[in-house]
PDB file of C-alpha atoms and ligand atoms in Angstrom:
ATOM      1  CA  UNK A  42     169.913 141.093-215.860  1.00  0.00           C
ATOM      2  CA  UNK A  43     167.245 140.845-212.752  1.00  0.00           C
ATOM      3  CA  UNK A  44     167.556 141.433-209.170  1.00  0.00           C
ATOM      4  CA  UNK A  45     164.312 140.536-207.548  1.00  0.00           C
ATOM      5  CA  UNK A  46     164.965 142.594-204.474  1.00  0.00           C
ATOM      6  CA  UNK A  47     163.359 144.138-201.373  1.00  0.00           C
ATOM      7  CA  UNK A  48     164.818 147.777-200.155  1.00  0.00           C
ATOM      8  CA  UNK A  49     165.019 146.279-196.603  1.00  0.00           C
ATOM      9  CA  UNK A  50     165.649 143.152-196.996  1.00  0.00           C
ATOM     10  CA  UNK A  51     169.270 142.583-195.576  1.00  0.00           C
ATOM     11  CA  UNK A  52     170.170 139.846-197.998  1.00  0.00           C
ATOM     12  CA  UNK A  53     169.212 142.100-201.280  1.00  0.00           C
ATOM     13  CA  UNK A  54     171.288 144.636-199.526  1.00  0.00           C
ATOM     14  CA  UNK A  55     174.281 142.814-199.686  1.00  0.00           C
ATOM     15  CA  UNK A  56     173.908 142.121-203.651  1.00  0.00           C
ATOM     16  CA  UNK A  57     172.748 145.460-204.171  1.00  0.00           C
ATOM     17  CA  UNK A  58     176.164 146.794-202.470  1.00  0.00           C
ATOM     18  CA  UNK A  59     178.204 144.733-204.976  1.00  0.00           C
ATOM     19  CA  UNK A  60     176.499 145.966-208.051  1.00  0.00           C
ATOM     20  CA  UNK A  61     176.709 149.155-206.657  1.00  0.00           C
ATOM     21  CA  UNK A  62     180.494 148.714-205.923  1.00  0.00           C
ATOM     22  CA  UNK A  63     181.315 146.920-209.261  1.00  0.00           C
ATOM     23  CA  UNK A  64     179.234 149.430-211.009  1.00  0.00           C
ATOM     24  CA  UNK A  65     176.730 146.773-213.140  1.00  0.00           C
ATOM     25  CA  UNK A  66     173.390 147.877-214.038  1.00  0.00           C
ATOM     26  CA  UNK A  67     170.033 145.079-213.582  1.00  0.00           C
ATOM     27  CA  UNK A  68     166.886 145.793-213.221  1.00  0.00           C
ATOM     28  CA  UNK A  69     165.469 145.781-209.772  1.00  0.00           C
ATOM     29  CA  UNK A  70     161.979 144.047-209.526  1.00  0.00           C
ATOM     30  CA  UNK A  71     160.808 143.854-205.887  1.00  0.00           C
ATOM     31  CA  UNK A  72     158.305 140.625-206.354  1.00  0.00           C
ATOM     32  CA  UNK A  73     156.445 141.340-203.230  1.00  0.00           C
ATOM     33  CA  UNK A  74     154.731 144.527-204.893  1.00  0.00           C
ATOM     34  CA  UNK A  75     155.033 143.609-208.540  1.00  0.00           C
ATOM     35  CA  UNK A  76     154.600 139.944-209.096  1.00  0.00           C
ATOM     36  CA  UNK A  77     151.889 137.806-207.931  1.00  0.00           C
ATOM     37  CA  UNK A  78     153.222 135.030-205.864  1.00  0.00           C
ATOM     38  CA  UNK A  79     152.545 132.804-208.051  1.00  0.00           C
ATOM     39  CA  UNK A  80     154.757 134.003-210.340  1.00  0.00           C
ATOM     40  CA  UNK A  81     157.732 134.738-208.556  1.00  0.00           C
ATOM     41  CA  UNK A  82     156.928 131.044-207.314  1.00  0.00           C
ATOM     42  CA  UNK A  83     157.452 129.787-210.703  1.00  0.00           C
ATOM     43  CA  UNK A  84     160.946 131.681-211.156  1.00  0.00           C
ATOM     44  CA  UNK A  85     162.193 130.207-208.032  1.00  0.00           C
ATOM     45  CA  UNK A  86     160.839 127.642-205.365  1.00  0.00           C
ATOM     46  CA  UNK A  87     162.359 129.714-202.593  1.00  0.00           C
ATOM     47  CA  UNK A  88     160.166 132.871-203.764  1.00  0.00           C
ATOM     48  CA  UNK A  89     163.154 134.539-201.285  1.00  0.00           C
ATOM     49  CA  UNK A  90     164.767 137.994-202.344  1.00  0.00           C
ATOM     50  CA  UNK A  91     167.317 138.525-203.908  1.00  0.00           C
ATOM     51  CA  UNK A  92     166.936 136.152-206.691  1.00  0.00           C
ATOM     52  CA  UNK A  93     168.870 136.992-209.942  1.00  0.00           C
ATOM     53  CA  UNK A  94     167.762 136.359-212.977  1.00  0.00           C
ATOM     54  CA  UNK A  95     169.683 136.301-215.974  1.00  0.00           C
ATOM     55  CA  UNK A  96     169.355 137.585-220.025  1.00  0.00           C
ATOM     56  CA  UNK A  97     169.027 134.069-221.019  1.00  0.00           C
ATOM     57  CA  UNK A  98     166.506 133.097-218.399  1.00  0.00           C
ATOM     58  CA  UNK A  99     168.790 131.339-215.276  1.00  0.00           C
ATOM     59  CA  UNK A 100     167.509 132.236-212.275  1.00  0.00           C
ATOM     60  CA  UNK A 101     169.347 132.220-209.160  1.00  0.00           C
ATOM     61  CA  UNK A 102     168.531 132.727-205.308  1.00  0.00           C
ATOM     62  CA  UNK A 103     170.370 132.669-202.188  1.00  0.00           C
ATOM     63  CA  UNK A 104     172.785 136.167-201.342  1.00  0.00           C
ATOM     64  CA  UNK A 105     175.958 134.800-200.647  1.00  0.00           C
ATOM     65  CA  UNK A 106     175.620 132.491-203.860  1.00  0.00           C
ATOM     66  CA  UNK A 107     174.664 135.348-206.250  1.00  0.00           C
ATOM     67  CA  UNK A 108     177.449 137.754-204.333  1.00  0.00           C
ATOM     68  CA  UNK A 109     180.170 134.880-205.397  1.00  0.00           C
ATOM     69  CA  UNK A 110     178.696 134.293-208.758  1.00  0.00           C
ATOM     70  CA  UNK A 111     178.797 137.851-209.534  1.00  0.00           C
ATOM     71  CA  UNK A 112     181.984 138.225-208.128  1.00  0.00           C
ATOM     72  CA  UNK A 113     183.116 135.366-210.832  1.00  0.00           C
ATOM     73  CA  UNK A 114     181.335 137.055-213.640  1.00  0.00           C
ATOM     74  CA  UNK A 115     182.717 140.321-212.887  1.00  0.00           C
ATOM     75  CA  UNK A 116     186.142 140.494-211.408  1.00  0.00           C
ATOM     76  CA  UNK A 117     186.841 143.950-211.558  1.00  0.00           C
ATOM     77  CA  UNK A 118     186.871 145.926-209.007  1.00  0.00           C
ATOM     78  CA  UNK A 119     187.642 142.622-207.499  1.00  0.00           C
ATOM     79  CA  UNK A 120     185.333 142.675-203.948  1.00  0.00           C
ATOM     80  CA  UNK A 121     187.579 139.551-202.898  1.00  0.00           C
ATOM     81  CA  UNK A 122     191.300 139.725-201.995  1.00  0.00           C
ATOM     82  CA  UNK A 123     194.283 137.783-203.512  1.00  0.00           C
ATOM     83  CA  UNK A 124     195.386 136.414-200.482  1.00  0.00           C
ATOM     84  CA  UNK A 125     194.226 132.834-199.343  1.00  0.00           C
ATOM     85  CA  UNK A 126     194.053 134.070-195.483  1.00  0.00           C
ATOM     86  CA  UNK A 127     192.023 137.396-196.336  1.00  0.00           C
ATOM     87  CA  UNK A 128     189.351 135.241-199.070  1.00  0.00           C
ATOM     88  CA  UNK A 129     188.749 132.935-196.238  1.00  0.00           C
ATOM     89  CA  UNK A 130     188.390 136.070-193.539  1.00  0.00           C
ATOM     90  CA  UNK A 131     185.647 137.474-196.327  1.00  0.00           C
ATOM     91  CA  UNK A 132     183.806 134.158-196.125  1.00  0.00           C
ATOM     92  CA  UNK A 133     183.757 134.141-191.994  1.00  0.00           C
ATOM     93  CA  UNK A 134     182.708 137.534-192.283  1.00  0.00           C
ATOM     94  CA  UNK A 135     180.030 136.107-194.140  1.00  0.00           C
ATOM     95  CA  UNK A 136     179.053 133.242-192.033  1.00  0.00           C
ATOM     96  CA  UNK A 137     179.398 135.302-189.087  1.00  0.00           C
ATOM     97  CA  UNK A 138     176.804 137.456-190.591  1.00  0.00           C
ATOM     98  CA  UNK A 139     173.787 134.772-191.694  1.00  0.00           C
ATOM     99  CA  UNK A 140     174.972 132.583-188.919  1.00  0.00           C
ATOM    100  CA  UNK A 141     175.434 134.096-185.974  1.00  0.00           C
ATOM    101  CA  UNK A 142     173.626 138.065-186.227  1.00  0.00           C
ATOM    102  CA  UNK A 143     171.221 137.206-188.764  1.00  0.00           C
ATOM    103  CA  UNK A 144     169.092 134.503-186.447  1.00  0.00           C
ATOM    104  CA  UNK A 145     168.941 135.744-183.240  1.00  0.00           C
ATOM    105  CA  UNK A 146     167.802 139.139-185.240  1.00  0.00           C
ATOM    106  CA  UNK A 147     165.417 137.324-187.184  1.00  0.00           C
ATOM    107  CA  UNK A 148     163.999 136.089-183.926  1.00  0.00           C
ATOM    108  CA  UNK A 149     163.740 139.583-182.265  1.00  0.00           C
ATOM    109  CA  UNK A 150     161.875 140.797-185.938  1.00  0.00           C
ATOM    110  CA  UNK A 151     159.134 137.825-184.945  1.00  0.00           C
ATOM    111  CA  UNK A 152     158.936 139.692-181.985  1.00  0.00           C
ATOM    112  CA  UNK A 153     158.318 143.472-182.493  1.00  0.00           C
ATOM    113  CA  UNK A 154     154.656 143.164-182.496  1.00  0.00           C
ATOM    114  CA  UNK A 155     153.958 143.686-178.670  1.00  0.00           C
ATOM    115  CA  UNK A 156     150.461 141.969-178.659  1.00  0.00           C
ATOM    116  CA  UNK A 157     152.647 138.256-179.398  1.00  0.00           C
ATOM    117  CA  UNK A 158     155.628 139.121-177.927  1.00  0.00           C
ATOM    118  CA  UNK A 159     157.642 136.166-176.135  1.00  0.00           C
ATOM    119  CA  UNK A 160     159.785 138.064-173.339  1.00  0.00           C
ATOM    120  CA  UNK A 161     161.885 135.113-173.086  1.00  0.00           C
ATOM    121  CA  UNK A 162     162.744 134.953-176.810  1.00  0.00           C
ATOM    122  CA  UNK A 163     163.506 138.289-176.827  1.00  0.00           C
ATOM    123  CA  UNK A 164     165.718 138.346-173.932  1.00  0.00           C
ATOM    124  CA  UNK A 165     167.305 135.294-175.403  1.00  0.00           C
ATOM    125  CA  UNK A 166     167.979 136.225-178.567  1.00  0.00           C
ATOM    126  CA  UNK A 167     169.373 139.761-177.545  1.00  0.00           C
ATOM    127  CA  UNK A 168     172.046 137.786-175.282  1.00  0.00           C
ATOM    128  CA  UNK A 169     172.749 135.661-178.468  1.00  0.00           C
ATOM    129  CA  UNK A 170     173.253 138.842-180.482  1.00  0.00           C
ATOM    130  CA  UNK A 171     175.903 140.227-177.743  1.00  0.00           C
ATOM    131  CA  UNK A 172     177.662 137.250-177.823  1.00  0.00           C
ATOM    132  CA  UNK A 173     177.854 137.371-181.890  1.00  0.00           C
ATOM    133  CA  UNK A 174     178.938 140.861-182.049  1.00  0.00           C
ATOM    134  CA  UNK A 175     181.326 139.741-179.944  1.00  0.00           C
ATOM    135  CA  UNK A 176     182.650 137.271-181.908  1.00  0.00           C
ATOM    136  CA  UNK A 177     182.433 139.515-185.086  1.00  0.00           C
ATOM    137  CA  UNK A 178     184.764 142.278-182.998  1.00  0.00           C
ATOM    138  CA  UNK A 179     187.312 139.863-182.265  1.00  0.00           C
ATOM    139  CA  UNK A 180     187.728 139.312-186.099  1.00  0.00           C
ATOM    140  CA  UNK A 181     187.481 143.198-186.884  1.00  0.00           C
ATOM    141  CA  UNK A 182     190.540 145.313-186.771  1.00  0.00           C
ATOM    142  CA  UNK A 183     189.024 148.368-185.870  1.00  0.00           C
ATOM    143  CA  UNK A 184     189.198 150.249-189.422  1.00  0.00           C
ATOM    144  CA  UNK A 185     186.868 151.259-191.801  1.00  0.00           C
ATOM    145  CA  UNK A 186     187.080 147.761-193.748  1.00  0.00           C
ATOM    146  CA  UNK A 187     186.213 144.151-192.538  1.00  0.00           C
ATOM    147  CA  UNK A 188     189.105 142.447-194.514  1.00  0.00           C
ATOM    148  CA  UNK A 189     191.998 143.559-196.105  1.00  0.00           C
ATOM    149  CA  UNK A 190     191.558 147.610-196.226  1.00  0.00           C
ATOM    150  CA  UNK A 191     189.316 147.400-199.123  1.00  0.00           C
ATOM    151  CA  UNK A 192     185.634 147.153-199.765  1.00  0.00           C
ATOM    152  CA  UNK A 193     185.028 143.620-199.888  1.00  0.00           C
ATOM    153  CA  UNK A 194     181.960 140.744-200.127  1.00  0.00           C
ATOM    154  CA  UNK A 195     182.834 140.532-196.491  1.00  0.00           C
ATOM    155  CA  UNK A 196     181.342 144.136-196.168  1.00  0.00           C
ATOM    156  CA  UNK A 197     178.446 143.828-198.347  1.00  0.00           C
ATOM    157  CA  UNK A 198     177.159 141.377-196.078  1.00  0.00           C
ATOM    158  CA  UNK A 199     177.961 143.011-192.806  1.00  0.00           C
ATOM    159  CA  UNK A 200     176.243 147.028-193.326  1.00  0.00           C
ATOM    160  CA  UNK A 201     172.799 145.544-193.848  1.00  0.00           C
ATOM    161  CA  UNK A 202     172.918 143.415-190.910  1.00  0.00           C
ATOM    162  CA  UNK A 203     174.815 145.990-188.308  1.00  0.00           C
ATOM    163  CA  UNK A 204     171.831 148.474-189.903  1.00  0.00           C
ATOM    164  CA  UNK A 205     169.665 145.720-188.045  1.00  0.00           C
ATOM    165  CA  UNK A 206     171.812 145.507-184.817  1.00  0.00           C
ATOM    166  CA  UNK A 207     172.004 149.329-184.752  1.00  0.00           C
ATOM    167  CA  UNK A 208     168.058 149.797-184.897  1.00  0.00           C
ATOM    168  CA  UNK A 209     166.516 146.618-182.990  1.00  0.00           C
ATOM    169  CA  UNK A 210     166.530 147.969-179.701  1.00  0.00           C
ATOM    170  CA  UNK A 211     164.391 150.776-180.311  1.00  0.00           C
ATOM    171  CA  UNK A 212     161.784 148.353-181.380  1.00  0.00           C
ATOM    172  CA  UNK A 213     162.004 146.929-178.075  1.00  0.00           C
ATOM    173  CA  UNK A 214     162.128 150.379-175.836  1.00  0.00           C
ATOM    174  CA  UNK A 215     165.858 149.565-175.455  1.00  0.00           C
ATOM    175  CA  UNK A 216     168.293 152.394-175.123  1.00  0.00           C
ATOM    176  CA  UNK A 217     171.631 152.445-176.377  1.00  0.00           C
ATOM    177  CA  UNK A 218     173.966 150.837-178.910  1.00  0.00           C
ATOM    178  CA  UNK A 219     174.549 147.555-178.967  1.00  0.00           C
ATOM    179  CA  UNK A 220     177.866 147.863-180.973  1.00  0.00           C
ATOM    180  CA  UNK A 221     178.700 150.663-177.317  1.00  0.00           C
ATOM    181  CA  UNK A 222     180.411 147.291-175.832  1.00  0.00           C
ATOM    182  CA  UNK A 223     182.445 146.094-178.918  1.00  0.00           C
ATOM    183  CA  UNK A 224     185.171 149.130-180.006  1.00  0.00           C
ATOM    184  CA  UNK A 225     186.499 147.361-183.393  1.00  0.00           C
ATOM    185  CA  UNK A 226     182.870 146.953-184.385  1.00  0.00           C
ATOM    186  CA  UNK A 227     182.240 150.617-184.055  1.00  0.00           C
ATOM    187  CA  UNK A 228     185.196 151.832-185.528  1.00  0.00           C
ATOM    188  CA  UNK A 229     184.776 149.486-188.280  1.00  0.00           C
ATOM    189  CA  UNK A 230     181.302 151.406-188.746  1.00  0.00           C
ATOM    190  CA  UNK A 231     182.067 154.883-188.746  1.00  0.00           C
ATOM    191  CA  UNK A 232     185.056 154.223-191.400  1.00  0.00           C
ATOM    192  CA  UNK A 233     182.902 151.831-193.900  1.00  0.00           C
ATOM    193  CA  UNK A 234     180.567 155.169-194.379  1.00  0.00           C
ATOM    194  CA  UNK A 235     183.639 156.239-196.590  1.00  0.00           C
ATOM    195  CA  UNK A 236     182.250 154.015-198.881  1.00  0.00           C
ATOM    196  CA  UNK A 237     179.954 155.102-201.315  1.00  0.00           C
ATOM    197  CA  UNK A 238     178.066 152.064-202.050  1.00  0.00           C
ATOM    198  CA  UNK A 239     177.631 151.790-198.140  1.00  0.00           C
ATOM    199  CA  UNK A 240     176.006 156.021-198.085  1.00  0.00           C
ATOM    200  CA  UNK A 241     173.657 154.523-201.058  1.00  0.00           C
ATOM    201  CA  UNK A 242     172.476 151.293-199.423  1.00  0.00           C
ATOM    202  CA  UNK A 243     172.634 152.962-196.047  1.00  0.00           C
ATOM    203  CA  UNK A 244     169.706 155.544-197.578  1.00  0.00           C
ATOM    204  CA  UNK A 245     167.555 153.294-199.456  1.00  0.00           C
ATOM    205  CA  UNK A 246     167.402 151.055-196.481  1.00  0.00           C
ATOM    206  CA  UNK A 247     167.042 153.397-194.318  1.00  0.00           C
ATOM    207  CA  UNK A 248     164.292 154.664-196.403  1.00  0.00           C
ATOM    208  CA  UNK A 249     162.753 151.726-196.360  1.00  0.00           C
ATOM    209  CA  UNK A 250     162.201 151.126-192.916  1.00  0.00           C
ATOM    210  CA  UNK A 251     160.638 154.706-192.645  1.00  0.00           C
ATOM    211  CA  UNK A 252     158.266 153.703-195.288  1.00  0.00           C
ATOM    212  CA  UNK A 253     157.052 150.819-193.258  1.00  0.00           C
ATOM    213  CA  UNK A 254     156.276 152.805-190.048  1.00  0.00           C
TER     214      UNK A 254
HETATM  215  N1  GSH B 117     169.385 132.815-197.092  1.00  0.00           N
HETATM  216  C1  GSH B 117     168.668 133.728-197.955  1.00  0.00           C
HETATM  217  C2  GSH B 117     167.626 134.464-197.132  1.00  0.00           C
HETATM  218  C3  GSH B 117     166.666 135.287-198.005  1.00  0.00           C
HETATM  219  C4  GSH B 117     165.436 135.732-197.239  1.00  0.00           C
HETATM  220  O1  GSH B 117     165.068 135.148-196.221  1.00  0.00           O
HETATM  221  N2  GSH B 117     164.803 136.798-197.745  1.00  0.00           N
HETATM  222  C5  GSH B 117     163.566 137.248-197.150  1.00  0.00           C
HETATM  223  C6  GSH B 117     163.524 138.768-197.114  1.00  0.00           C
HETATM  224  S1  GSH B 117     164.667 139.441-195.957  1.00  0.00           S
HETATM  225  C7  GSH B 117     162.410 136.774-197.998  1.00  0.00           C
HETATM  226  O2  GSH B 117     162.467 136.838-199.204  1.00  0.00           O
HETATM  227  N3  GSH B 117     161.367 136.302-197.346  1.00  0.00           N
HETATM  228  C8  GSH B 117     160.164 135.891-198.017  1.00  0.00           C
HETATM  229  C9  GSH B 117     159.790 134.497-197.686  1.00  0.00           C
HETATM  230  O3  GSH B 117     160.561 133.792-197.007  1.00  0.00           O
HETATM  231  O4  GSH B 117     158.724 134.089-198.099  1.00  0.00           O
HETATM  232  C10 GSH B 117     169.671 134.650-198.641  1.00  0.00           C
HETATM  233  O5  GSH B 117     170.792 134.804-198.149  1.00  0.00           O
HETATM  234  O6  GSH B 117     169.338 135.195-199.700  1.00  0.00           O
END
């Protein structure tokens, strides 16, 4: 098995912390560096990381769709609870997440290049991110796991993006935290370190990002 993937790329991040978590091996192929774009074209129309690709050939794209496939493939240890309430709690984390945090963030990373900055799309998009991790705190219960007290899908898709929210403002000369205002949110981010799926994605993204600067 294939994980086209990108260290820094949020969305491989989340698959990469459930293979991690579940323990299954694929080979990581990041198609920006080793394909031609044609190529990776020709696998998938999206050309987006992650893409999976399987043994036999099937190729799939799109995080929270290989997350839940994977999750089908290989229930144990299960990454989504038993309970009806909690399942559906991992899936608003999840929305939440692309939704809500993802696009105002994707609007600020348009943005970090100073020379075509739009001020008001950056002040715009960092109210819409408050707001968000607003929303997300309401929903957190201030321990060290977004549903349930267990590693779940729900936090493979949050520690890439809060590794986002954590680090944007320095790219805009902005001091401070922007989780500072939402206490579940923190909480819920010093505890998932206990994690060791979260240390390991934590560090390669991290590692990443100092790569690219
Ligand atoms: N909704 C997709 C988003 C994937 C995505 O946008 N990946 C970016 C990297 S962070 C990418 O591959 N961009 C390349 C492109 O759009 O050409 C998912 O959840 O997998």
């Amino acid at each position: 098995m294939k994980l086209y993937n990108n260290d820094l790329s949020p969305f491989s991040a989340r698959c990469r912390m459930m293979l991690y978590a579940k323990g299954i091996d694929v080979e990581m192929i990041d198609p920006f560096t080793q394909l031609e774009p044609e190529a990776f074209r020709a696998l998938t129309p999206l050309a987006k990381v992650p893409t999976l690709e399987l043994d036999d050939g099937w190729v799939l794209p799109e995080s929270e769709t290989i997350c839940e496939y994977l999750e089908e493939i290989y229930p144990e240890p299960s990454l989504l609870p038993s309970d009806p309430k909690q399942r559906a709690m991992v899936r608003l984390m999840g929305r939440i997440g692309d939704l809500y945090l993802l696009d105002p963030l994707t609007t600020l990373f348009g943005n970090i290049d100073p020379g075509v900055r739009n001020k008001d799309e950056v002040e715009t998009a960092f109210a819409r991110l408050e707001t968000a991790l607003g929303w997300l705190n309401h929903y957190l219960d201030g321990s060290g796991h977004a549903v349930g007290g267990k590693l779940s899908l729900a936090d493979c898709a949050l520690v890439p993006i809060l590794f986002f929210v954590r680090r944007i403002p320095d790219f805009f000369g902005r001091s401070g935290c922007l989780l500072d205002n939402q206490p579940d949110a923190t909480a819920y981010w010093r505890g998932i370190f206990a994690e060791p799926s979260v240390e390991r994605v934590y560090a390669e993204m991290d590692s990443a990002l100092k790569n690219m600067n």
